[in-house]
PDB file of C-alpha atoms in Angstrom:
ATOM      1  CA  MET A   1      41.795   7.118  67.550  1.00 89.00           C
ATOM      2  CA  PRO A   2      42.674   3.202  67.999  1.00 96.00           C
ATOM      3  CA  LEU A   3      39.859   0.844  68.575  1.00 98.00           C
ATOM      4  CA  ARG A   4      39.924   0.103  72.362  1.00 98.00           C
ATOM      5  CA  ILE A   5      39.758  -3.570  73.210  1.00 98.00           C
ATOM      6  CA  THR A   6      38.889  -5.395  76.651  1.00 98.00           C
ATOM      7  CA  LEU A   7      40.132  -8.980  76.146  1.00 98.00           C
ATOM      8  CA  ALA A   8      38.642 -11.769  78.434  1.00 98.00           C
ATOM      9  CA  GLY A   9      40.683 -14.848  78.595  1.00 97.00           C
ATOM     10  CA  SER A  10      44.045 -12.946  77.982  1.00 97.00           C
ATOM     11  CA  THR A  11      46.109 -15.767  79.353  1.00 97.00           C
ATOM     12  CA  GLY A  12      44.558 -18.705  77.384  1.00 94.00           C
ATOM     13  CA  TRP A  13      45.814 -20.276  74.173  1.00 91.00           C
ATOM     14  CA  VAL A  14      44.376 -17.740  71.773  1.00 94.00           C
ATOM     15  CA  GLY A  15      44.332 -14.900  74.357  1.00 96.00           C
ATOM     16  CA  LYS A  16      47.987 -14.681  74.690  1.00 97.00           C
ATOM     17  CA  ALA A  17      48.428 -14.520  70.898  1.00 96.00           C
ATOM     18  CA  LEU A  18      45.693 -11.761  70.675  1.00 98.00           C
ATOM     19  CA  VAL A  19      47.452  -9.705  73.247  1.00 98.00           C
ATOM     20  CA  GLU A  20      50.699  -9.754  71.220  1.00 97.00           C
ATOM     21  CA  ALA A  21      48.726  -9.069  67.887  1.00 97.00           C
ATOM     22  CA  ILE A  22      46.594  -6.119  69.419  1.00 98.00           C
ATOM     23  CA  ALA A  23      49.890  -4.652  70.947  1.00 96.00           C
ATOM     24  CA  ALA A  24      51.471  -4.699  67.500  1.00 95.00           C
ATOM     25  CA  ALA A  25      48.548  -3.119  65.518  1.00 96.00           C
ATOM     26  CA  ASP A  26      48.449   0.509  64.851  1.00 96.00           C
ATOM     27  CA  ASP A  27      44.673   0.939  64.840  1.00 97.00           C
ATOM     28  CA  LEU A  28      44.092  -1.157  68.149  1.00 98.00           C
ATOM     29  CA  GLU A  29      44.680  -0.599  71.824  1.00 98.00           C
ATOM     30  CA  LEU A  30      44.389  -3.045  74.692  1.00 98.00           C
ATOM     31  CA  VAL A  31      42.952  -1.212  77.635  1.00 98.00           C
ATOM     32  CA  GLY A  32      41.610  -4.109  79.567  1.00 98.00           C
ATOM     33  CA  ALA A  33      42.451  -7.724  80.135  1.00 98.00           C
ATOM     34  CA  VAL A  34      40.690 -10.538  82.126  1.00 98.00           C
ATOM     35  CA  SER A  35      42.357 -13.691  83.838  1.00 97.00           C
ATOM     36  CA  ARG A  36      41.698 -15.048  87.420  1.00 94.00           C
ATOM     37  CA  ASN A  37      44.943 -16.763  87.477  1.00 94.00           C
ATOM     38  CA  ALA A  38      46.864 -13.637  86.541  1.00 96.00           C
ATOM     39  CA  ALA A  39      45.027 -10.922  88.217  1.00 97.00           C
ATOM     40  CA  GLY A  40      47.136  -8.006  89.087  1.00 97.00           C
ATOM     41  CA  ARG A  41      50.073  -8.854  86.671  1.00 98.00           C
ATOM     42  CA  ASP A  42      50.899  -6.913  83.693  1.00 98.00           C
ATOM     43  CA  ALA A  43      49.030  -8.285  80.688  1.00 98.00           C
ATOM     44  CA  GLY A  44      51.920  -8.479  78.465  1.00 97.00           C
ATOM     45  CA  GLU A  45      54.096 -10.377  81.087  1.00 97.00           C
ATOM     46  CA  ALA A  46      51.448 -12.667  81.912  1.00 97.00           C
ATOM     47  CA  ALA A  47      51.155 -13.538  78.108  1.00 96.00           C
ATOM     48  CA  GLY A  48      55.112 -14.239  77.982  1.00 95.00           C
ATOM     49  CA  LEU A  49      55.748 -10.938  76.200  1.00 96.00           C
ATOM     50  CA  PRO A  50      57.276  -7.661  77.394  1.00 96.00           C
ATOM     51  CA  ARG A  51      55.333  -5.321  79.642  1.00 97.00           C
ATOM     52  CA  ILE A  52      52.641  -3.344  77.864  1.00 97.00           C
ATOM     53  CA  GLY A  53      51.312  -1.202  81.001  1.00 97.00           C
ATOM     54  CA  VAL A  54      47.941  -2.850  81.122  1.00 98.00           C
ATOM     55  CA  ALA A  55      47.058  -4.851  84.382  1.00 98.00           C
ATOM     56  CA  VAL A  56      45.168  -8.035  84.239  1.00 98.00           C
ATOM     57  CA  SER A  57      41.892  -7.762  86.078  1.00 98.00           C
ATOM     58  CA  ALA A  58      40.122 -10.820  87.950  1.00 97.00           C
ATOM     59  CA  THR A  59      36.671  -9.955  86.520  1.00 97.00           C
ATOM     60  CA  LEU A  60      35.183  -8.471  83.408  1.00 98.00           C
ATOM     61  CA  GLU A  61      33.454  -5.940  85.628  1.00 97.00           C
ATOM     62  CA  GLU A  62      36.565  -4.626  86.957  1.00 98.00           C
ATOM     63  CA  ALA A  63      38.253  -4.246  83.561  1.00 98.00           C
ATOM     64  CA  LEU A  64      35.243  -2.564  82.170  1.00 98.00           C
ATOM     65  CA  GLN A  65      35.839   0.404  84.774  1.00 98.00           C
ATOM     66  CA  VAL A  66      38.269   1.424  82.072  1.00 98.00           C
ATOM     67  CA  PRO A  67      36.401   2.957  78.778  1.00 98.00           C
ATOM     68  CA  SER A  68      36.789   0.687  75.898  1.00 98.00           C
ATOM     69  CA  ASP A  69      34.785   0.062  72.719  1.00 98.00           C
ATOM     70  CA  VAL A  70      34.684  -3.846  72.306  1.00 98.00           C
ATOM     71  CA  VAL A  71      34.750  -6.794  74.503  1.00 98.00           C
ATOM     72  CA  ILE A  72      36.521 -10.000  72.898  1.00 98.00           C
ATOM     73  CA  ASP A  73      35.555 -13.158  75.001  1.00 98.00           C
ATOM     74  CA  TYR A  74      37.902 -16.372  74.852  1.00 96.00           C
ATOM     75  CA  THR A  75      37.036 -17.887  78.253  1.00 95.00           C
ATOM     76  CA  LYS A  76      34.802 -20.684  78.892  1.00 89.00           C
ATOM     77  CA  PRO A  77      31.096 -21.657  77.870  1.00 84.00           C
ATOM     78  CA  GLY A  78      30.046 -21.045  81.495  1.00 89.00           C
ATOM     79  CA  SER A  79      31.130 -17.610  81.732  1.00 94.00           C
ATOM     80  CA  VAL A  80      30.747 -16.082  78.130  1.00 95.00           C
ATOM     81  CA  LYS A  81      27.008 -15.480  78.087  1.00 96.00           C
ATOM     82  CA  GLY A  82      27.208 -13.597  81.313  1.00 97.00           C
ATOM     83  CA  HIS A  83      30.229 -11.766  80.092  1.00 97.00           C
ATOM     84  CA  ALA A  84      28.493 -10.813  76.859  1.00 98.00           C
ATOM     85  CA  LEU A  85      25.376  -9.637  78.700  1.00 98.00           C
ATOM     86  CA  THR A  86      27.557  -7.311  81.202  1.00 98.00           C
ATOM     87  CA  ALA A  87      29.449  -6.033  78.143  1.00 98.00           C
ATOM     88  CA  LEU A  88      26.222  -5.155  76.310  1.00 98.00           C
ATOM     89  CA  SER A  89      24.832  -3.438  79.448  1.00 98.00           C
ATOM     90  CA  ARG A  90      27.948  -1.334  79.792  1.00 98.00           C
ATOM     91  CA  GLY A  91      27.711  -0.206  76.068  1.00 98.00           C
ATOM     92  CA  ARG A  92      30.342  -2.183  74.594  1.00 98.00           C
ATOM     93  CA  SER A  93      30.032  -4.295  71.242  1.00 98.00           C
ATOM     94  CA  VAL A  94      31.061  -8.027  71.765  1.00 98.00           C
ATOM     95  CA  VAL A  95      33.056 -10.464  69.734  1.00 98.00           C
ATOM     96  CA  ILE A  96      32.651 -14.159  71.093  1.00 97.00           C
ATOM     97  CA  GLY A  97      35.415 -16.804  70.212  1.00 93.00           C
ATOM     98  CA  THR A  98      34.452 -19.192  73.100  1.00 88.00           C
ATOM     99  CA  SER A  99      32.506 -22.112  71.969  1.00 79.00           C
ATOM    100  CA  GLY A 100      29.777 -24.333  73.539  1.00 76.00           C
ATOM    101  CA  LEU A 101      26.897 -21.915  73.592  1.00 84.00           C
ATOM    102  CA  SER A 102      23.411 -23.084  72.703  1.00 83.00           C
ATOM    103  CA  ALA A 103      20.899 -21.573  70.417  1.00 81.00           C
ATOM    104  CA  ASP A 104      18.868 -20.555  73.301  1.00 89.00           C
ATOM    105  CA  ASP A 105      22.082 -18.797  74.529  1.00 93.00           C
ATOM    106  CA  TYR A 106      22.440 -17.028  71.285  1.00 92.00           C
ATOM    107  CA  ALA A 107      19.046 -15.781  71.229  1.00 94.00           C
ATOM    108  CA  GLU A 108      19.188 -14.374  74.693  1.00 97.00           C
ATOM    109  CA  ILE A 109      22.423 -12.303  73.699  1.00 98.00           C
ATOM    110  CA  ASP A 110      20.622 -11.263  70.502  1.00 98.00           C
ATOM    111  CA  ARG A 111      17.751  -9.688  72.279  1.00 98.00           C
ATOM    112  CA  HIS A 112      20.130  -7.875  74.694  1.00 98.00           C
ATOM    113  CA  ALA A 113      22.366  -6.664  71.671  1.00 98.00           C
ATOM    114  CA  LEU A 114      19.074  -5.360  69.884  1.00 98.00           C
ATOM    115  CA  HIS A 115      18.039  -3.616  73.085  1.00 98.00           C
ATOM    116  CA  ALA A 116      21.658  -2.319  73.725  1.00 98.00           C
ATOM    117  CA  GLU A 117      21.794  -1.074  70.090  1.00 98.00           C
ATOM    118  CA  ARG A 118      25.063  -3.053  69.837  1.00 98.00           C
ATOM    119  CA  GLY A 119      26.510  -5.454  67.512  1.00 98.00           C
ATOM    120  CA  VAL A 120      27.652  -9.133  68.835  1.00 98.00           C
ATOM    121  CA  LEU A 121      29.713 -11.284  66.424  1.00 98.00           C
ATOM    122  CA  ALA A 122      29.997 -14.958  67.427  1.00 95.00           C
ATOM    123  CA  ALA A 123      31.933 -17.739  65.840  1.00 90.00           C
ATOM    124  CA  GLY A 124      32.681 -21.264  66.708  1.00 81.00           C
ATOM    125  CA  ASN A 125      35.861 -20.891  64.692  1.00 86.00           C
ATOM    126  CA  PHE A 126      37.417 -17.363  63.537  1.00 92.00           C
ATOM    127  CA  SER A 127      39.800 -19.052  61.228  1.00 91.00           C
ATOM    128  CA  ILE A 128      39.567 -17.920  57.596  1.00 89.00           C
ATOM    129  CA  THR A 129      39.841 -21.426  56.265  1.00 91.00           C
ATOM    130  CA  ALA A 130      37.255 -22.925  58.763  1.00 92.00           C
ATOM    131  CA  THR A 131      34.999 -20.097  57.721  1.00 91.00           C
ATOM    132  CA  LEU A 132      35.300 -21.089  53.927  1.00 92.00           C
ATOM    133  CA  LEU A 133      34.335 -24.723  55.314  1.00 94.00           C
ATOM    134  CA  ARG A 134      31.223 -23.492  56.496  1.00 92.00           C
ATOM    135  CA  ARG A 135      30.503 -21.451  53.328  1.00 92.00           C
ATOM    136  CA  PHE A 136      31.323 -24.398  51.143  1.00 96.00           C
ATOM    137  CA  ALA A 137      29.205 -26.709  53.178  1.00 97.00           C
ATOM    138  CA  LEU A 138      26.254 -24.530  53.137  1.00 96.00           C
ATOM    139  CA  GLU A 139      26.423 -24.273  49.294  1.00 96.00           C
ATOM    140  CA  ALA A 140      26.742 -28.053  49.003  1.00 98.00           C
ATOM    141  CA  ALA A 141      23.607 -28.474  51.299  1.00 97.00           C
ATOM    142  CA  ARG A 142      21.400 -26.701  48.669  1.00 96.00           C
ATOM    143  CA  TYR A 143      21.784 -29.503  46.343  1.00 96.00           C
ATOM    144  CA  VAL A 144      22.623 -32.566  48.497  1.00 97.00           C
ATOM    145  CA  PRO A 145      20.060 -33.192  51.379  1.00 95.00           C
ATOM    146  CA  ASP A 146      22.213 -36.125  53.168  1.00 98.00           C
ATOM    147  CA  VAL A 147      24.890 -34.483  55.551  1.00 98.00           C
ATOM    148  CA  GLU A 148      26.293 -35.460  58.510  1.00 98.00           C
ATOM    149  CA  VAL A 149      29.284 -33.745  60.516  1.00 98.00           C
ATOM    150  CA  ILE A 150      32.201 -35.289  62.366  1.00 98.00           C
ATOM    151  CA  ASP A 151      34.203 -33.098  64.826  1.00 96.00           C
ATOM    152  CA  TYR A 152      37.681 -34.400  65.893  1.00 97.00           C
ATOM    153  CA  ALA A 153      39.420 -32.980  68.920  1.00 95.00           C
ATOM    154  CA  SER A 154      42.289 -33.807  71.388  1.00 94.00           C
ATOM    155  CA  ALA A 155      41.561 -36.043  74.249  1.00 96.00           C
ATOM    156  CA  PRO A 156      41.204 -33.386  77.031  1.00 94.00           C
ATOM    157  CA  LYS A 157      38.657 -31.189  75.091  1.00 90.00           C
ATOM    158  CA  PRO A 158      35.575 -30.828  77.561  1.00 87.00           C
ATOM    159  CA  ASP A 159      32.894 -29.904  75.230  1.00 86.00           C
ATOM    160  CA  THR A 160      31.129 -31.906  72.458  1.00 91.00           C
ATOM    161  CA  PRO A 161      30.548 -31.038  69.731  1.00 94.00           C
ATOM    162  CA  SER A 162      33.073 -28.292  69.219  1.00 90.00           C
ATOM    163  CA  GLY A 163      31.691 -24.676  68.525  1.00 86.00           C
ATOM    164  CA  THR A 164      32.574 -25.331  64.933  1.00 90.00           C
ATOM    165  CA  ALA A 165      30.745 -28.517  64.280  1.00 94.00           C
ATOM    166  CA  ARG A 166      27.762 -27.145  66.450  1.00 92.00           C
ATOM    167  CA  GLU A 167      27.321 -23.958  64.399  1.00 89.00           C
ATOM    168  CA  LEU A 168      27.841 -25.747  61.304  1.00 94.00           C
ATOM    169  CA  ALA A 169      25.303 -28.426  62.029  1.00 95.00           C
ATOM    170  CA  GLU A 170      22.690 -25.680  63.133  1.00 92.00           C
ATOM    171  CA  LEU A 171      23.156 -23.726  60.053  1.00 92.00           C
ATOM    172  CA  LEU A 172      23.070 -26.829  57.821  1.00 97.00           C
ATOM    173  CA  SER A 173      19.936 -27.716  59.625  1.00 97.00           C
ATOM    174  CA  ASP A 174      18.038 -24.416  58.440  1.00 95.00           C
ATOM    175  CA  ILE A 175      18.853 -25.000  54.598  1.00 95.00           C
ATOM    176  CA  ARG A 176      18.895 -28.627  53.941  1.00 96.00           C
ATOM    177  CA  GLN A 177      16.102 -30.890  52.551  1.00 94.00           C
ATOM    178  CA  PRO A 178      14.783 -33.710  54.452  1.00 94.00           C
ATOM    179  CA  ALA A 179      17.356 -36.722  54.536  1.00 94.00           C
ATOM    180  CA  THR A 180      16.831 -39.456  52.595  1.00 94.00           C
ATOM    181  CA  THR A 181      18.511 -41.905  55.108  1.00 93.00           C
ATOM    182  CA  ARG A 182      16.459 -43.976  57.863  1.00 93.00           C
ATOM    183  CA  PRO A 183      15.461 -41.907  60.899  1.00 92.00           C
ATOM    184  CA  VAL A 184      17.246 -42.722  64.023  1.00 92.00           C
ATOM    185  CA  GLY A 185      14.187 -43.568  65.670  1.00 91.00           C
ATOM    186  CA  GLU A 186      13.370 -46.401  63.356  1.00 94.00           C
ATOM    187  CA  LEU A 187      16.744 -48.037  64.122  1.00 94.00           C
ATOM    188  CA  THR A 188      17.535 -51.268  66.321  1.00 95.00           C
ATOM    189  CA  GLY A 189      20.795 -51.947  68.190  1.00 95.00           C
ATOM    190  CA  VAL A 190      22.759 -49.053  69.925  1.00 96.00           C
ATOM    191  CA  ARG A 191      21.353 -45.770  68.570  1.00 94.00           C
ATOM    192  CA  GLU A 192      23.696 -43.458  70.056  1.00 94.00           C
ATOM    193  CA  THR A 193      26.275 -44.583  67.687  1.00 96.00           C
ATOM    194  CA  ARG A 194      24.353 -42.569  65.070  1.00 96.00           C
ATOM    195  CA  GLY A 195      25.638 -39.457  67.021  1.00 96.00           C
ATOM    196  CA  GLY A 196      23.519 -36.399  68.299  1.00 96.00           C
ATOM    197  CA  ALA A 197      21.084 -34.450  66.359  1.00 96.00           C
ATOM    198  CA  LEU A 198      21.446 -30.842  66.138  1.00 94.00           C
ATOM    199  CA  GLY A 199      19.371 -28.051  64.399  1.00 93.00           C
ATOM    200  CA  ALA A 200      15.797 -26.891  64.836  1.00 88.00           C
ATOM    201  CA  LYS A 201      14.398 -27.539  61.258  1.00 94.00           C
ATOM    202  CA  GLU A 202      16.113 -30.493  59.642  1.00 95.00           C
ATOM    203  CA  PRO A 203      18.341 -31.830  62.334  1.00 95.00           C
ATOM    204  CA  VAL A 204      22.134 -32.897  61.374  1.00 97.00           C
ATOM    205  CA  GLN A 205      23.695 -35.999  62.930  1.00 97.00           C
ATOM    206  CA  VAL A 206      26.949 -34.936  64.533  1.00 98.00           C
ATOM    207  CA  HIS A 207      29.656 -37.213  65.694  1.00 98.00           C
ATOM    208  CA  SER A 208      32.616 -36.319  68.073  1.00 97.00           C
ATOM    209  CA  LEU A 209      35.778 -37.938  68.384  1.00 97.00           C
ATOM    210  CA  ARG A 210      38.091 -37.023  71.403  1.00 97.00           C
ATOM    211  CA  MET A 211      41.528 -38.967  71.349  1.00 96.00           C
ATOM    212  CA  PRO A 212      45.170 -38.181  71.344  1.00 95.00           C
ATOM    213  CA  SER A 213      47.009 -36.902  68.097  1.00 92.00           C
ATOM    214  CA  PHE A 214      44.122 -34.591  67.073  1.00 93.00           C
ATOM    215  CA  VAL A 215      44.031 -30.838  67.553  1.00 90.00           C
ATOM    216  CA  LEU A 216      40.770 -29.522  65.967  1.00 90.00           C
ATOM    217  CA  SER A 217      39.426 -30.939  62.643  1.00 95.00           C
ATOM    218  CA  CYS A 218      35.806 -30.684  61.405  1.00 96.00           C
ATOM    219  CA  GLU A 219      34.290 -32.265  58.229  1.00 98.00           C
ATOM    220  CA  ALA A 220      30.910 -32.205  56.541  1.00 98.00           C
ATOM    221  CA  VAL A 221      30.233 -35.504  54.671  1.00 98.00           C
ATOM    222  CA  PHE A 222      27.641 -35.377  52.020  1.00 98.00           C
ATOM    223  CA  GLY A 223      26.217 -38.499  50.339  1.00 98.00           C
ATOM    224  CA  ALA A 224      24.200 -38.878  47.105  1.00 96.00           C
ATOM    225  CA  ASP A 225      23.536 -41.726  44.781  1.00 95.00           C
ATOM    226  CA  ASN A 226      26.786 -43.356  43.778  1.00 97.00           C
ATOM    227  CA  GLU A 227      28.621 -40.246  44.922  1.00 98.00           C
ATOM    228  CA  ARG A 228      29.967 -38.398  47.873  1.00 98.00           C
ATOM    229  CA  LEU A 229      31.543 -35.186  49.076  1.00 98.00           C
ATOM    230  CA  VAL A 230      33.660 -34.415  51.954  1.00 98.00           C
ATOM    231  CA  ILE A 231      34.521 -30.940  53.033  1.00 98.00           C
ATOM    232  CA  ARG A 232      37.301 -30.881  55.835  1.00 97.00           C
ATOM    233  CA  HIS A 233      39.047 -28.459  57.882  1.00 95.00           C
ATOM    234  CA  ASP A 234      42.126 -29.259  59.869  1.00 94.00           C
ATOM    235  CA  ALA A 235      43.797 -26.890  62.450  1.00 89.00           C
ATOM    236  CA  GLY A 236      47.401 -26.964  63.649  1.00 85.00           C
ATOM    237  CA  SER A 237      48.823 -26.359  66.901  1.00 83.00           C
ATOM    238  CA  SER A 238      49.262 -22.532  66.679  1.00 86.00           C
ATOM    239  CA  ALA A 239      46.637 -19.952  67.630  1.00 88.00           C
ATOM    240  CA  ALA A 240      47.607 -17.816  64.661  1.00 86.00           C
ATOM    241  CA  PRO A 241      44.639 -18.772  62.291  1.00 86.00           C
ATOM    242  CA  TYR A 242      42.219 -17.377  64.862  1.00 91.00           C
ATOM    243  CA  VAL A 243      43.748 -14.075  65.453  1.00 95.00           C
ATOM    244  CA  ALA A 244      43.499 -12.415  62.094  1.00 91.00           C
ATOM    245  CA  GLY A 245      39.712 -13.495  61.967  1.00 93.00           C
ATOM    246  CA  THR A 246      39.017 -12.334  65.411  1.00 96.00           C
ATOM    247  CA  LEU A 247      40.652  -8.809  64.788  1.00 96.00           C
ATOM    248  CA  LEU A 248      38.692  -8.784  61.624  1.00 95.00           C
ATOM    249  CA  ALA A 249      35.429  -9.180  63.671  1.00 96.00           C
ATOM    250  CA  ALA A 250      36.348  -6.680  66.128  1.00 97.00           C
ATOM    251  CA  ARG A 251      37.039  -3.962  63.582  1.00 97.00           C
ATOM    252  CA  ARG A 252      33.665  -4.730  61.872  1.00 96.00           C
ATOM    253  CA  VAL A 253      31.346  -5.622  64.804  1.00 97.00           C
ATOM    254  CA  PHE A 254      30.373  -1.966  64.950  1.00 96.00           C
ATOM    255  CA  SER A 255      28.631  -2.089  61.376  1.00 95.00           C
ATOM    256  CA  PHE A 256      25.477  -3.822  62.566  1.00 97.00           C
ATOM    257  CA  ILE A 257      23.075  -4.115  65.360  1.00 98.00           C
ATOM    258  CA  GLY A 258      22.230  -7.522  67.262  1.00 98.00           C
ATOM    259  CA  LEU A 259      23.798 -10.835  66.829  1.00 98.00           C
ATOM    260  CA  LYS A 260      25.678 -12.319  63.899  1.00 95.00           C
ATOM    261  CA  ARG A 261      27.128 -15.680  63.868  1.00 90.00           C
ATOM    262  CA  GLY A 262      30.253 -16.605  61.801  1.00 88.00           C
ATOM    263  CA  LEU A 263      33.036 -14.599  60.348  1.00 91.00           C
ATOM    264  CA  ASP A 264      31.525 -14.722  56.956  1.00 88.00           C
ATOM    265  CA  ALA A 265      28.842 -12.550  58.173  1.00 90.00           C
ATOM    266  CA  VAL A 266      31.131  -9.534  58.046  1.00 90.00           C
ATOM    267  CA  MET A 267      33.462 -10.879  54.992  1.00 83.00           C
ATOM    268  CA  ASP A 268      33.256  -8.791  51.808  1.00 69.00           C
TER     269      ASP A 268
END
């Protein structure tokens, strides 16, 4: 029996690509789609594809009236937590591709997932190569304590930092040793130029650039005595890199209960 998917954000940049990929997969079935702007239309047509016989709903609650197994969410930071809690309360597992959630948001989602005995897999970036950036950076942080994160995106992107950078910084904070650089609180001048600190244990400075010509890039910069290591991921203009990782997450989100962050949590 195919895995039944409800897709929130079906007319977005990644959402349209997911509609096409799900329709083409033998083991997946799109049974619900959510987009306020396209409510009532066929989900395939709304994504610029042939009709697939699935009507777009205005709300997730409406879409969940049709039985499904997993909800994939690519909407907006202000909506995704509510969507996740609603999906869990209706017995669905959840894949979150939307960025911008805080550590407190994820903690609340985790509590609800454990109570519902369902899995939630969330990632700031479902790209395979972005996942490798994170894996390699976490390994480097075990040996080099001084690390900062730089996040690049297009001028209109509203959230800072990106989900990729936020997630990376929070994870680095958990495993790095104390930095040898001068604490921001001891600096003079304009302290804001040192970026924002993220992470609960050993906070990591994060710097966000927003300007034309960038799509999405993220780099971890490590500094040691007389040497430096930079690990960087650059995304192109296509949503294709995120599709394969998202569908892998959907297929494997049933293998655990509670919240896991990052695609590497389910990669072999």
